[in-house]
Structure formats: structure tokens, C-alpha cells
Amino acid sequence: MKAFLSSMTGRVFLMLLLGIVASATLTQYLAVTERQRTLERYRDSYALERADELLSTVNVVKPEARADYLKITAKGSLRLEPTGDAINTAQPPTEFSRQLAARLGAGYLLSPLPERPAACDTPREINSVFGPAHWHGTCEAINVAMQDGQVLRLTVLPPRSPPPTGQNEIVSILPFLFSITGLAYLVTRMAVRPLKQLAQAAKDLGDDINHPPLELRGASEIRQASAAFNAMQARIRQHIFQRTQMLAAITHDLQTPLTRMRLRLEKVADADLQQKLLGDLSATQQMVKEGLDLARSMDSTENMQALDLDSLLDSVCADAADAGQDVALKGRAAMALMGRPLAIRRCLVNLLDNAVKYGQSASVTVERLVGAARIRIRDSGPGIAADQLAQVFEPFYRIETSRSRESGGTGLGLTIARNIAEQHGASIALANHPDGGLEVTLVVPEYYAAK
């Protein structure tokens, strides 16, 4: 769940869901509040009409029957009962008492009481989580002097709370929550899917420059982005092809003059001079060859296929041993990887050659990880300074203390190996082993046929 929320899909889904829930909650709250205000206004209007009716009726009821009538009206939320209080004309009128006095006309004196009835501040039972807990409509007591001089107390109380519905409001809105959750998820998938497709296309482009272009479908903005991505892929492919062709042509054209130079050097009489010139010529030919290898390492025209990692390592280590190199292989991965056979072999050969050339021997250990395999190649050399571990991957970078003229090398072997590893989704790192020597760690992802 944490990984889902940390992804863009999770964040968009959460923001969309919270926005919908917040909007729905605010809408429901405003609706309930407006309904309550409407009910209060209607209740105030009803109380005014009812109070006018009661007082007008009492005024015409015969004195001997008035007491019985008042007993009947002393119930409910609008009560009329006798009182011994005197009319306080200094008390300012309220909005309700002013409207009631206007309706009753002359002959009545109204005096609102300063204290509110206790029922006005008693919390009401409500069925809605958004409903107000207190009544905000008219709730007061008014002393009314009748035309015959009798003082009656008119009490306007809040209406009774509505009966319980027998339903849990939270449970009743669950279908709504489920529906908007599903809607938010569908909208999120529709919005994020094109971004995922572009991200996957970028990953496929890194693995295979000749990967089929994206289909132009979906909204106009998505089609425009896909077309731009396809155009970028075509330009990169053309650039790599032209560079590879140029280097291949240079290499081919250099072979002829270099061969003639070697033949002519055979006629040099000075043996010492001859050996020095031949050494420089061999270094030049090696540099040309590795320059072409570097260009090819960034090319991905070779087809990808499933490879057995153990068989590949056995073959590479066996070839190195047959060539007289001190190479030992230990462990098994028992897994397949998806890669370009020649490129992967070149990567492993470069790492082994680097270990043997500068460390005299190579100890290869392979082990299985979760979803990957780790290949460690350790040599017996002096290692590399910590501040130069990252620099040795740069093209033509050479450590003068360990890469002498006798050892040879152009400084491209590790660069080529890293380029090939990155094209296959692998990672490569260097570290000085605690027991001495330099250790190269190559982690390659496992291939799943169902993916």
C-alpha cells in the first residue's frame, strides 16, 4: 500500500478521491444547513401564525371557559399559560414580538422576557451527521397583556426532534463512497496510463534502439507526445547508425596503411628502433579496434534473446583459460537473462581481461539473488584509489600507476562493459576488496518468460 501511494498513480488517485469526497461532503453540509435554515424560517412563520390565532381566540373566549382553554394550549412547542408577572415596557422588543404585535393590533401589550427558556439551549437529537445540534430559530418567552388586563405568558419552544429513521447514515452513504472510489480509480488509470506507456517506451528504447515505435492513439495530446517520441527515437537511431558507420569506415580505411607500415617496418635495419615502432603500431591498431568496439557497445541492432547465464559464464571462463589466463569460476545462478549474446559476452570478456591484465588472475563468483544474479570478478592486483573508482569508467581514462606501457590498454574496456550492462538493465560497480585486489560486481536481472 505504501508503494502504491508513493507512485504517481497512487498520488493522483488519492488526490482525486479526496477531492471528490471533500466536494460531496461540503455539498451535503451546505444542503443540510440550508434545509435547516428553511425549516427554521418556516417554523418561525408557523409560530407567528399560531401565536396570533391562540391569542385572538383567548381574547374572545368567555372568562369562565378561558382557564380550560389555557390548559389545552399549555402543551406542545407553542404554549400559552397564565402568569402573575407584570408587563415590563422597558424591555426592548424582539423580532418575533414586534411582528406579533403588528399582527395583533392595538389593545395588546407585549413584553419579551430577558431570560430564554431552558429548552432553547438543550441539544437536540439529530439523524444527520451534518445537522446542527441546537435550534437557531425563534425560542423565547413573551408576557402578553390581554385586552381585559389579564397577563399571559407565550412560550415559543423548538419543535420536537424528528423520530429516528432506524438507519445508520454512515452505512447508507457507503454505496456512494464505493462508487466514487471506483470512478476515481478509473479516471486515474485513464490519466496515468499514457505516462506509463511513455515510461515503458523510454525503457524499451534504452534496451533496444530498434524497438517498434509507439502507436498513435488516444487523445490528441497523447498522440502528439507519442509522435514526438517516435521522431526522437528515429533521430537517435540514425545518429548511432551514422556514427557506427563512420567509425567502421575509418577503421577499415586505416587497416590498409597500417598493414603497409608494418610490412615496411620489417625492413628497418635498427632492431631496437624496429621493435619500438612495431609497438607503437600495435598500440595504434588496438586503439582503432577498441574505438570501434566502443561505438558498437552503444549500438543495439543485435536481437535480444534468452540466455542461460551459467552456460555463458562457463563458455567465457573456459575460453579465457584456454588462452592461458588464470581464471576460476565458482557458484551457479540457475537463471536466464534476456540479452544480446555477442554484447553480453563482450562485457564479460572485457571485465575478465581487465582483471587478468592488471591483477594477474580473475576469481569469478556467481550467486542467485531475488530476481537477479550477482557476478563478482576479483583480481589479485593492487586495487584502485577510492577517488578514482568512478573515473575509470570514463572513456580513455587510465591510471598511470597501474596501467603501464607494458600492460597496454586504451582505457575503453570498462566503458564498453558499462555501456553494455546499462543497455541490459544491469548495474556494474567497482570496490577494493578488504583482502586485497579490485572486485567488480555485475548484477543482471532475471528473465521471466511470462513477462
Tab-separated table of C-alpha atoms in Angstrom:
chain	number	residue	atom	x	y	z
A	1	MET	CA	0.000	0.000	0.000
A	2	LYS	CA	2.860	2.375	0.820
A	3	ALA	CA	4.474	1.708	-2.555
A	4	PHE	CA	1.134	2.337	-4.306
A	5	LEU	CA	0.638	5.704	-2.577
A	6	SER	CA	4.214	6.720	-3.333
A	7	SER	CA	3.661	6.150	-7.067
A	8	MET	CA	2.139	8.749	-9.355
A	9	THR	CA	-0.953	6.566	-9.831
A	10	GLY	CA	-1.460	6.373	-6.071
A	11	ARG	CA	-0.975	10.098	-5.553
A	12	VAL	CA	-3.337	11.060	-8.384
A	13	PHE	CA	-5.910	8.531	-7.183
A	14	LEU	CA	-5.679	9.774	-3.590
A	15	MET	CA	-5.917	13.447	-4.557
A	16	LEU	CA	-8.858	12.773	-6.884
A	17	LEU	CA	-10.654	10.651	-4.289
A	18	LEU	CA	-10.108	13.177	-1.507
A	19	GLY	CA	-11.250	15.985	-3.785
A	20	ILE	CA	-14.482	14.159	-4.693
A	21	VAL	CA	-15.174	13.185	-1.066
A	22	ALA	CA	-14.450	16.724	0.140
A	23	SER	CA	-16.715	18.207	-2.546
A	24	ALA	CA	-19.501	15.753	-1.750
A	25	THR	CA	-19.126	16.388	1.989
A	26	LEU	CA	-19.231	20.166	1.515
A	27	THR	CA	-22.252	19.875	-0.779
A	28	GLN	CA	-24.061	17.675	1.739
A	29	TYR	CA	-23.206	20.033	4.583
A	30	LEU	CA	-24.448	23.079	2.667
A	31	ALA	CA	-27.633	21.213	1.693
A	32	VAL	CA	-28.370	20.143	5.261
A	33	THR	CA	-27.582	23.619	6.599
A	34	GLU	CA	-29.825	25.287	4.028
A	35	ARG	CA	-32.584	22.789	4.761
A	36	GLN	CA	-32.282	23.568	8.467
A	37	ARG	CA	-32.475	27.333	7.825
A	38	THR	CA	-35.536	26.819	5.636
A	39	LEU	CA	-37.142	24.722	8.362
A	40	GLU	CA	-36.376	27.395	10.964
A	41	ARG	CA	-37.881	30.133	8.790
A	42	TYR	CA	-40.975	28.028	8.145
A	43	ARG	CA	-41.271	27.220	11.854
A	44	ASP	CA	-40.982	30.895	12.785
A	45	SER	CA	-43.727	31.773	10.295
A	46	TYR	CA	-45.893	28.961	11.638
A	47	ALA	CA	-45.275	30.031	15.250
A	48	LEU	CA	-46.258	33.590	14.395
A	49	GLU	CA	-49.484	32.437	12.760
A	50	ARG	CA	-50.246	30.051	15.616
A	51	ALA	CA	-49.498	32.629	18.325
A	52	ASP	CA	-51.802	35.164	16.614
A	53	GLU	CA	-54.511	32.515	16.392
A	54	LEU	CA	-54.199	31.447	20.037
A	55	LEU	CA	-54.185	34.979	21.460
A	56	SER	CA	-57.067	36.078	19.243
A	57	THR	CA	-59.091	33.043	20.326
A	58	VAL	CA	-58.352	33.544	24.040
A	59	ASN	CA	-59.436	37.161	23.746
A	60	VAL	CA	-62.962	36.104	22.695
A	61	VAL	CA	-63.323	33.058	24.948
A	62	LYS	CA	-65.675	33.637	27.880
A	63	PRO	CA	-63.875	34.167	31.210
A	64	GLU	CA	-65.345	31.012	32.756
A	65	ALA	CA	-64.022	28.858	29.888
A	66	ARG	CA	-60.628	30.594	29.458
A	67	ALA	CA	-58.875	28.517	32.159
A	68	ASP	CA	-59.807	25.233	30.468
A	69	TYR	CA	-58.702	26.570	27.105
A	70	LEU	CA	-55.354	27.672	28.519
A	71	LYS	CA	-54.763	24.186	29.922
A	72	ILE	CA	-55.138	22.810	26.432
A	73	THR	CA	-52.700	25.349	24.954
A	74	ALA	CA	-50.046	24.736	27.633
A	75	LYS	CA	-48.759	21.758	25.641
A	76	GLY	CA	-46.533	21.339	22.630
A	77	SER	CA	-43.864	23.700	21.426
A	78	LEU	CA	-46.139	26.788	21.467
A	79	ARG	CA	-47.566	27.303	24.961
A	80	LEU	CA	-49.936	29.881	26.428
A	81	GLU	CA	-50.391	29.950	30.210
A	82	PRO	CA	-51.396	32.483	32.875
A	83	THR	CA	-48.703	34.290	34.873
A	84	GLY	CA	-48.615	36.790	37.701
A	85	ASP	CA	-45.811	38.876	36.186
A	86	ALA	CA	-46.359	42.477	35.288
A	87	ILE	CA	-45.681	43.929	31.895
A	88	ASN	CA	-42.193	45.440	31.648
A	89	THR	CA	-42.477	48.124	28.997
A	90	ALA	CA	-38.753	48.965	29.326
A	91	GLN	CA	-37.732	45.625	27.865
A	92	PRO	CA	-36.774	46.079	24.171
A	93	PRO	CA	-38.863	44.054	21.733
A	94	THR	CA	-37.513	41.106	19.772
A	95	GLU	CA	-38.078	40.494	16.072
A	96	PHE	CA	-40.736	37.904	16.828
A	97	SER	CA	-42.557	40.055	19.407
A	98	ARG	CA	-42.500	43.052	17.052
A	99	GLN	CA	-44.077	41.033	14.228
A	100	LEU	CA	-46.643	39.502	16.596
A	101	ALA	CA	-47.627	42.920	17.974
A	102	ALA	CA	-48.117	44.191	14.456
A	103	ARG	CA	-50.418	41.281	13.678
A	104	LEU	CA	-52.457	41.565	16.914
A	105	GLY	CA	-53.020	45.295	16.596
A	106	ALA	CA	-53.975	47.750	19.361
A	107	GLY	CA	-55.221	46.544	22.756
A	108	TYR	CA	-52.318	44.122	23.431
A	109	LEU	CA	-49.088	44.843	25.264
A	110	LEU	CA	-46.110	42.518	24.659
A	111	SER	CA	-43.025	42.328	26.854
A	112	PRO	CA	-40.312	39.759	25.968
A	113	LEU	CA	-38.621	38.100	28.948
A	114	PRO	CA	-34.855	38.665	29.185
A	115	GLU	CA	-34.114	35.031	30.026
A	116	ARG	CA	-34.577	32.287	27.464
A	117	PRO	CA	-36.459	29.088	28.315
A	118	ALA	CA	-34.162	26.198	29.339
A	119	ALA	CA	-35.341	24.107	26.378
A	120	CYS	CA	-33.783	26.615	23.959
A	121	ASP	CA	-30.251	25.528	24.862
A	122	THR	CA	-30.891	21.801	25.204
A	123	PRO	CA	-29.109	19.781	22.451
A	124	ARG	CA	-31.490	18.096	20.059
A	125	GLU	CA	-31.322	14.536	18.825
A	126	ILE	CA	-30.473	14.578	15.120
A	127	ASN	CA	-30.304	11.884	12.453
A	128	SER	CA	-27.734	13.585	10.254
A	129	VAL	CA	-24.002	13.882	10.945
A	130	PHE	CA	-24.180	17.358	9.380
A	131	GLY	CA	-27.263	18.619	11.186
A	132	PRO	CA	-26.900	21.352	13.867
A	133	ALA	CA	-27.255	20.179	17.443
A	134	HIS	CA	-29.096	23.337	18.603
A	135	TRP	CA	-32.214	25.087	17.377
A	136	HIS	CA	-31.417	28.501	15.913
A	137	GLY	CA	-34.974	29.581	15.165
A	138	THR	CA	-37.286	31.574	17.434
A	139	CYS	CA	-37.142	30.379	21.016
A	140	GLU	CA	-38.295	32.847	23.676
A	141	ALA	CA	-40.942	33.737	26.249
A	142	ILE	CA	-43.215	36.796	25.963
A	143	ASN	CA	-45.628	38.253	28.510
A	144	VAL	CA	-48.818	39.398	26.765
A	145	ALA	CA	-51.350	41.760	28.396
A	146	MET	CA	-54.799	40.906	27.005
A	147	GLN	CA	-57.452	43.496	26.282
A	148	ASP	CA	-59.230	42.647	29.542
A	149	GLY	CA	-55.983	43.205	31.515
A	150	GLN	CA	-55.039	39.536	32.124
A	151	VAL	CA	-51.331	38.759	31.611
A	152	LEU	CA	-50.491	35.521	29.811
A	153	ARG	CA	-47.086	34.047	29.040
A	154	LEU	CA	-46.498	32.929	25.469
A	155	THR	CA	-43.580	30.471	25.194
A	156	VAL	CA	-42.180	29.549	21.789
A	157	LEU	CA	-40.014	26.395	22.073
A	158	PRO	CA	-38.057	24.379	19.481
A	159	PRO	CA	-40.045	21.728	17.645
A	160	ARG	CA	-39.730	18.126	18.638
A	161	SER	CA	-36.780	16.226	17.197
A	162	PRO	CA	-37.710	14.049	14.229
A	163	PRO	CA	-38.117	10.354	15.057
A	164	PRO	CA	-35.112	8.127	14.354
A	165	THR	CA	-35.067	6.594	10.909
A	166	GLY	CA	-33.615	3.319	12.132
A	167	GLN	CA	-30.770	3.596	9.573
A	168	ASN	CA	-27.120	4.352	10.140
A	169	GLU	CA	-26.270	7.347	7.968
A	170	ILE	CA	-22.658	6.210	7.565
A	171	VAL	CA	-23.827	2.828	6.278
A	172	SER	CA	-26.276	4.490	3.892
A	173	ILE	CA	-23.512	6.507	2.203
A	174	LEU	CA	-21.178	3.524	1.767
A	175	PRO	CA	-22.528	2.735	-1.744
A	176	PHE	CA	-21.800	6.342	-2.685
A	177	LEU	CA	-18.251	6.092	-1.322
A	178	PHE	CA	-17.647	2.824	-3.169
A	179	SER	CA	-18.955	4.287	-6.430
A	180	ILE	CA	-16.796	7.424	-6.274
A	181	THR	CA	-13.779	5.302	-5.284
A	182	GLY	CA	-14.251	3.175	-8.383
A	183	LEU	CA	-14.780	6.274	-10.510
A	184	ALA	CA	-11.638	7.912	-9.119
A	185	TYR	CA	-9.623	4.759	-9.826
A	186	LEU	CA	-10.869	4.521	-13.418
A	187	VAL	CA	-10.168	8.201	-14.082
A	188	THR	CA	-6.702	7.838	-12.543
A	189	ARG	CA	-5.880	4.851	-14.720
A	190	MET	CA	-7.064	6.691	-17.833
A	191	ALA	CA	-4.926	9.713	-16.913
A	192	VAL	CA	-1.765	7.855	-15.875
A	193	ARG	CA	-1.802	5.045	-18.466
A	194	PRO	CA	-0.302	7.203	-21.269
A	195	LEU	CA	2.514	8.279	-18.927
A	196	LYS	CA	3.226	4.650	-18.077
A	197	GLN	CA	3.290	3.791	-21.761
A	198	LEU	CA	5.770	6.591	-22.433
A	199	ALA	CA	7.914	5.468	-19.481
A	200	GLN	CA	7.887	1.877	-20.733
A	201	ALA	CA	8.707	3.079	-24.241
A	202	ALA	CA	11.678	5.021	-22.869
A	203	LYS	CA	12.875	1.883	-21.045
A	204	ASP	CA	12.427	-0.213	-24.183
A	205	LEU	CA	14.327	2.425	-26.140
A	206	GLY	CA	17.254	2.084	-23.749
A	207	ASP	CA	17.189	-1.698	-24.136
A	208	ASP	CA	16.623	-1.768	-27.881
A	209	ILE	CA	17.000	1.251	-30.117
A	210	ASN	CA	15.146	-0.659	-32.847
A	211	HIS	CA	12.089	-1.261	-30.678
A	212	PRO	CA	8.845	-0.736	-32.650
A	213	PRO	CA	7.547	2.847	-32.405
A	214	LEU	CA	4.569	3.791	-30.272
A	215	GLU	CA	1.087	3.540	-31.742
A	216	LEU	CA	-0.534	6.927	-32.283
A	217	ARG	CA	-3.791	6.575	-30.389
A	218	GLY	CA	-5.694	8.233	-27.586
A	219	ALA	CA	-6.263	11.934	-27.025
A	220	SER	CA	-4.666	14.478	-29.341
A	221	GLU	CA	-2.096	15.472	-26.707
A	222	ILE	CA	-1.093	11.826	-26.208
A	223	ARG	CA	-0.809	11.251	-29.952
A	224	GLN	CA	1.337	14.366	-30.252
A	225	ALA	CA	3.654	13.184	-27.448
A	226	SER	CA	3.875	9.708	-28.999
A	227	ALA	CA	4.724	11.180	-32.400
A	228	ALA	CA	7.451	13.335	-30.839
A	229	PHE	CA	8.833	10.284	-29.031
A	230	ASN	CA	8.881	8.246	-32.245
A	231	ALA	CA	10.653	11.071	-34.052
A	232	MET	CA	13.243	11.271	-31.277
A	233	GLN	CA	13.815	7.508	-31.468
A	234	ALA	CA	14.300	7.717	-35.233
A	235	ARG	CA	16.817	10.539	-34.864
A	236	ILE	CA	18.787	8.687	-32.181
A	237	ARG	CA	18.812	5.513	-34.270
A	238	GLN	CA	20.024	7.429	-37.304
A	239	HIS	CA	22.698	9.179	-35.255
A	240	ILE	CA	24.020	5.915	-33.809
A	241	PHE	CA	23.955	4.274	-37.223
A	242	GLN	CA	25.862	7.116	-38.833
A	243	ARG	CA	28.462	7.181	-36.069
A	244	THR	CA	28.959	3.423	-36.197
A	245	GLN	CA	29.245	3.518	-39.960
A	246	MET	CA	31.743	6.370	-39.758
A	247	LEU	CA	33.936	4.580	-37.212
A	248	ALA	CA	33.689	1.348	-39.172
A	249	ALA	CA	34.750	3.167	-42.321
A	250	ILE	CA	37.641	4.851	-40.518
A	251	THR	CA	38.753	1.522	-39.077
A	252	HIS	CA	38.529	-0.172	-42.465
A	253	ASP	CA	40.387	2.604	-44.227
A	254	LEU	CA	43.129	2.636	-41.580
A	255	GLN	CA	43.778	-1.076	-41.880
A	256	THR	CA	45.462	-0.764	-45.282
A	257	PRO	CA	48.023	1.948	-44.396
A	258	LEU	CA	48.704	0.317	-41.036
A	259	THR	CA	49.369	-3.002	-42.753
A	260	ARG	CA	51.725	-1.323	-45.240
A	261	MET	CA	53.522	0.372	-42.353
A	262	ARG	CA	54.012	-2.966	-40.626
A	263	LEU	CA	55.453	-4.508	-43.786
A	264	ARG	CA	57.813	-1.601	-44.304
A	265	LEU	CA	58.914	-1.686	-40.666
A	266	GLU	CA	60.189	-5.199	-41.281
A	267	LYS	CA	62.888	-3.647	-43.471
A	268	VAL	CA	64.195	-1.311	-40.782
A	269	ALA	CA	67.791	-2.275	-40.026
A	270	ASP	CA	67.927	-0.993	-36.468
A	271	ALA	CA	66.361	-3.824	-34.422
A	272	ASP	CA	65.745	-1.656	-31.352
A	273	LEU	CA	64.064	1.063	-33.397
A	274	GLN	CA	62.100	-1.552	-35.264
A	275	GLN	CA	60.652	-3.009	-32.052
A	276	LYS	CA	59.660	0.415	-30.750
A	277	LEU	CA	57.921	1.328	-33.986
A	278	LEU	CA	56.151	-2.024	-34.111
A	279	GLY	CA	54.963	-1.497	-30.528
A	280	ASP	CA	53.553	1.929	-31.384
A	281	LEU	CA	51.888	0.478	-34.454
A	282	SER	CA	50.300	-2.336	-32.444
A	283	ALA	CA	49.008	0.188	-29.890
A	284	THR	CA	47.500	2.247	-32.694
A	285	GLN	CA	45.767	-0.782	-34.194
A	286	GLN	CA	44.458	-1.786	-30.773
A	287	MET	CA	43.114	1.727	-30.167
A	288	VAL	CA	41.311	1.706	-33.514
A	289	LYS	CA	39.809	-1.698	-32.721
A	290	GLU	CA	38.609	-0.688	-29.251
A	291	GLY	CA	37.241	2.592	-30.571
A	292	LEU	CA	35.065	0.593	-32.922
A	293	ASP	CA	34.090	-1.711	-30.056
A	294	LEU	CA	33.019	1.338	-28.029
A	295	ALA	CA	30.762	2.523	-30.825
A	296	ARG	CA	29.309	-0.947	-31.206
A	297	SER	CA	28.682	-1.173	-27.459
A	298	MET	CA	26.236	1.710	-27.771
A	299	ASP	CA	24.553	0.150	-30.773
A	300	SER	CA	21.655	-2.206	-30.153
A	301	THR	CA	20.936	-3.686	-33.540
A	302	GLU	CA	21.651	-7.204	-32.296
A	303	ASN	CA	18.490	-9.136	-31.464
A	304	MET	CA	17.602	-9.834	-27.851
A	305	GLN	CA	17.169	-13.451	-26.788
A	306	ALA	CA	17.005	-15.559	-23.638
A	307	LEU	CA	20.426	-16.705	-22.477
A	308	ASP	CA	21.452	-19.253	-19.861
A	309	LEU	CA	23.749	-17.304	-17.556
A	310	ASP	CA	25.646	-20.334	-16.225
A	311	SER	CA	26.393	-21.633	-19.722
A	312	LEU	CA	27.527	-18.191	-20.830
A	313	LEU	CA	29.894	-17.828	-17.861
A	314	ASP	CA	31.268	-21.351	-18.369
A	315	SER	CA	31.979	-20.572	-22.010
A	316	VAL	CA	33.651	-17.213	-21.326
A	317	CYS	CA	35.788	-18.557	-18.466
A	318	ALA	CA	36.755	-21.659	-20.461
A	319	ASP	CA	37.868	-19.528	-23.430
A	320	ALA	CA	39.924	-17.342	-21.082
A	321	ALA	CA	41.570	-20.398	-19.525
A	322	ASP	CA	42.343	-21.829	-22.973
A	323	ALA	CA	44.054	-18.536	-23.792
A	324	GLY	CA	46.358	-19.037	-20.835
A	325	GLN	CA	44.636	-16.681	-18.405
A	326	ASP	CA	44.362	-17.561	-14.702
A	327	VAL	CA	40.553	-17.616	-14.348
A	328	ALA	CA	38.466	-19.612	-11.829
A	329	LEU	CA	34.654	-19.853	-11.759
A	330	LYS	CA	32.654	-20.687	-8.636
A	331	GLY	CA	28.913	-20.877	-7.972
A	332	ARG	CA	25.820	-21.143	-10.140
A	333	ALA	CA	22.911	-18.804	-10.819
A	334	ALA	CA	20.467	-21.279	-12.419
A	335	MET	CA	18.608	-18.500	-14.190
A	336	ALA	CA	18.104	-16.985	-17.622
A	337	LEU	CA	18.645	-13.417	-18.725
A	338	MET	CA	17.387	-11.507	-21.723
A	339	GLY	CA	20.223	-10.009	-23.729
A	340	ARG	CA	22.265	-9.765	-26.877
A	341	PRO	CA	24.685	-12.724	-26.899
A	342	LEU	CA	27.686	-11.010	-28.507
A	343	ALA	CA	27.279	-7.852	-26.421
A	344	ILE	CA	26.963	-9.730	-23.110
A	345	ARG	CA	29.980	-11.884	-23.996
A	346	ARG	CA	31.989	-8.746	-24.855
A	347	CYS	CA	31.060	-7.226	-21.484
A	348	LEU	CA	32.214	-10.299	-19.539
A	349	VAL	CA	35.365	-10.709	-21.626
A	350	ASN	CA	36.336	-7.080	-21.027
A	351	LEU	CA	35.896	-7.485	-17.275
A	352	LEU	CA	37.970	-10.691	-17.233
A	353	ASP	CA	40.673	-9.187	-19.429
A	354	ASN	CA	40.850	-6.126	-17.192
A	355	ALA	CA	41.221	-8.311	-14.076
A	356	VAL	CA	43.911	-10.546	-15.616
A	357	LYS	CA	45.790	-7.676	-17.226
A	358	TYR	CA	46.128	-5.578	-14.072
A	359	GLY	CA	45.679	-8.216	-11.379
A	360	GLN	CA	47.306	-11.321	-12.949
A	361	SER	CA	44.278	-13.531	-12.119
A	362	ALA	CA	40.495	-13.452	-12.015
A	363	SER	CA	38.272	-15.192	-9.461
A	364	VAL	CA	34.685	-15.275	-10.737
A	365	THR	CA	31.846	-15.928	-8.249
A	366	VAL	CA	28.191	-16.022	-9.246
A	367	GLU	CA	25.199	-16.242	-6.896
A	368	ARG	CA	21.442	-16.052	-7.200
A	369	LEU	CA	19.535	-13.094	-5.763
A	370	VAL	CA	15.825	-12.309	-5.705
A	371	GLY	CA	15.001	-11.587	-9.335
A	372	ALA	CA	18.653	-11.184	-10.334
A	373	ALA	CA	22.126	-12.719	-10.298
A	374	ARG	CA	25.291	-11.171	-8.889
A	375	ILE	CA	28.600	-11.811	-10.625
A	376	ARG	CA	31.761	-10.813	-8.747
A	377	ILE	CA	35.127	-10.740	-10.513
A	378	ARG	CA	38.074	-10.221	-8.178
A	379	ASP	CA	41.720	-9.861	-9.192
A	380	SER	CA	44.976	-10.031	-7.236
A	381	GLY	CA	46.245	-6.592	-8.149
A	382	PRO	CA	46.927	-3.518	-6.002
A	383	GLY	CA	43.409	-2.132	-6.408
A	384	ILE	CA	42.429	1.426	-7.264
A	385	ALA	CA	42.368	4.585	-5.142
A	386	ALA	CA	38.879	5.291	-3.776
A	387	ASP	CA	38.667	8.669	-5.526
A	388	GLN	CA	39.288	7.019	-8.912
A	389	LEU	CA	36.752	4.172	-8.720
A	390	ALA	CA	34.160	6.180	-10.644
A	391	GLN	CA	36.603	7.814	-13.068
A	392	VAL	CA	37.869	4.558	-14.536
A	393	PHE	CA	34.534	4.175	-16.356
A	394	GLU	CA	35.222	7.320	-18.356
A	395	PRO	CA	36.487	6.761	-21.940
A	396	PHE	CA	40.283	6.760	-22.344
A	397	TYR	CA	40.869	7.264	-18.618
A	398	ARG	CA	43.992	5.404	-17.477
A	399	ILE	CA	45.585	5.051	-14.060
A	400	GLU	CA	49.240	5.634	-14.790
A	401	THR	CA	50.496	3.838	-11.674
A	402	SER	CA	48.921	0.550	-12.671
A	403	ARG	CA	48.477	0.814	-16.441
A	404	SER	CA	51.954	0.988	-17.783
A	405	ARG	CA	53.074	0.658	-21.330
A	406	GLU	CA	53.816	-2.954	-20.629
A	407	SER	CA	50.247	-3.662	-19.600
A	408	GLY	CA	48.806	-1.838	-22.602
A	409	GLY	CA	45.187	-0.811	-22.812
A	410	THR	CA	43.352	2.236	-24.138
A	411	GLY	CA	41.060	2.920	-21.217
A	412	LEU	CA	37.919	1.792	-23.050
A	413	GLY	CA	37.365	-1.703	-21.665
A	414	LEU	CA	35.335	-0.684	-18.589
A	415	THR	CA	33.467	1.981	-20.557
A	416	ILE	CA	32.352	-0.616	-23.085
A	417	ALA	CA	31.371	-3.037	-20.298
A	418	ARG	CA	29.284	-0.387	-18.523
A	419	ASN	CA	27.506	0.647	-21.743
A	420	ILE	CA	26.520	-2.937	-22.446
A	421	ALA	CA	25.425	-3.547	-18.840
A	422	GLU	CA	23.185	-0.465	-18.795
A	423	GLN	CA	21.566	-1.496	-22.087
A	424	HIS	CA	20.536	-4.757	-20.433
A	425	GLY	CA	19.168	-3.187	-17.253
A	426	ALA	CA	22.196	-4.398	-15.285
A	427	SER	CA	24.399	-2.466	-12.879
A	428	ILE	CA	28.164	-2.546	-12.549
A	429	ALA	CA	30.291	-1.269	-9.652
A	430	LEU	CA	33.930	-1.362	-8.528
A	431	ALA	CA	35.258	-1.750	-4.987
A	432	ASN	CA	38.537	-2.569	-3.333
A	433	HIS	CA	38.271	-5.945	-1.612
A	434	PRO	CA	39.166	-5.971	2.114
A	435	ASP	CA	41.633	-8.814	1.500
A	436	GLY	CA	43.258	-7.017	-1.421
A	437	GLY	CA	42.594	-6.671	-5.104
A	438	LEU	CA	39.870	-4.982	-7.086
A	439	GLU	CA	36.392	-6.536	-7.209
A	440	VAL	CA	33.897	-5.831	-9.977
A	441	THR	CA	30.248	-6.535	-9.155
A	442	LEU	CA	27.831	-7.060	-12.027
A	443	VAL	CA	24.121	-7.516	-11.169
A	444	VAL	CA	21.948	-8.719	-14.063
A	445	PRO	CA	18.127	-9.001	-13.899
A	446	GLU	CA	16.395	-12.345	-14.320
A	447	TYR	CA	14.309	-13.034	-17.402
A	448	TYR	CA	10.713	-14.207	-16.912
A	449	ALA	CA	9.166	-15.807	-19.952
A	450	ALA	CA	5.651	-14.737	-18.910
A	451	LYS	CA	6.553	-11.040	-18.931
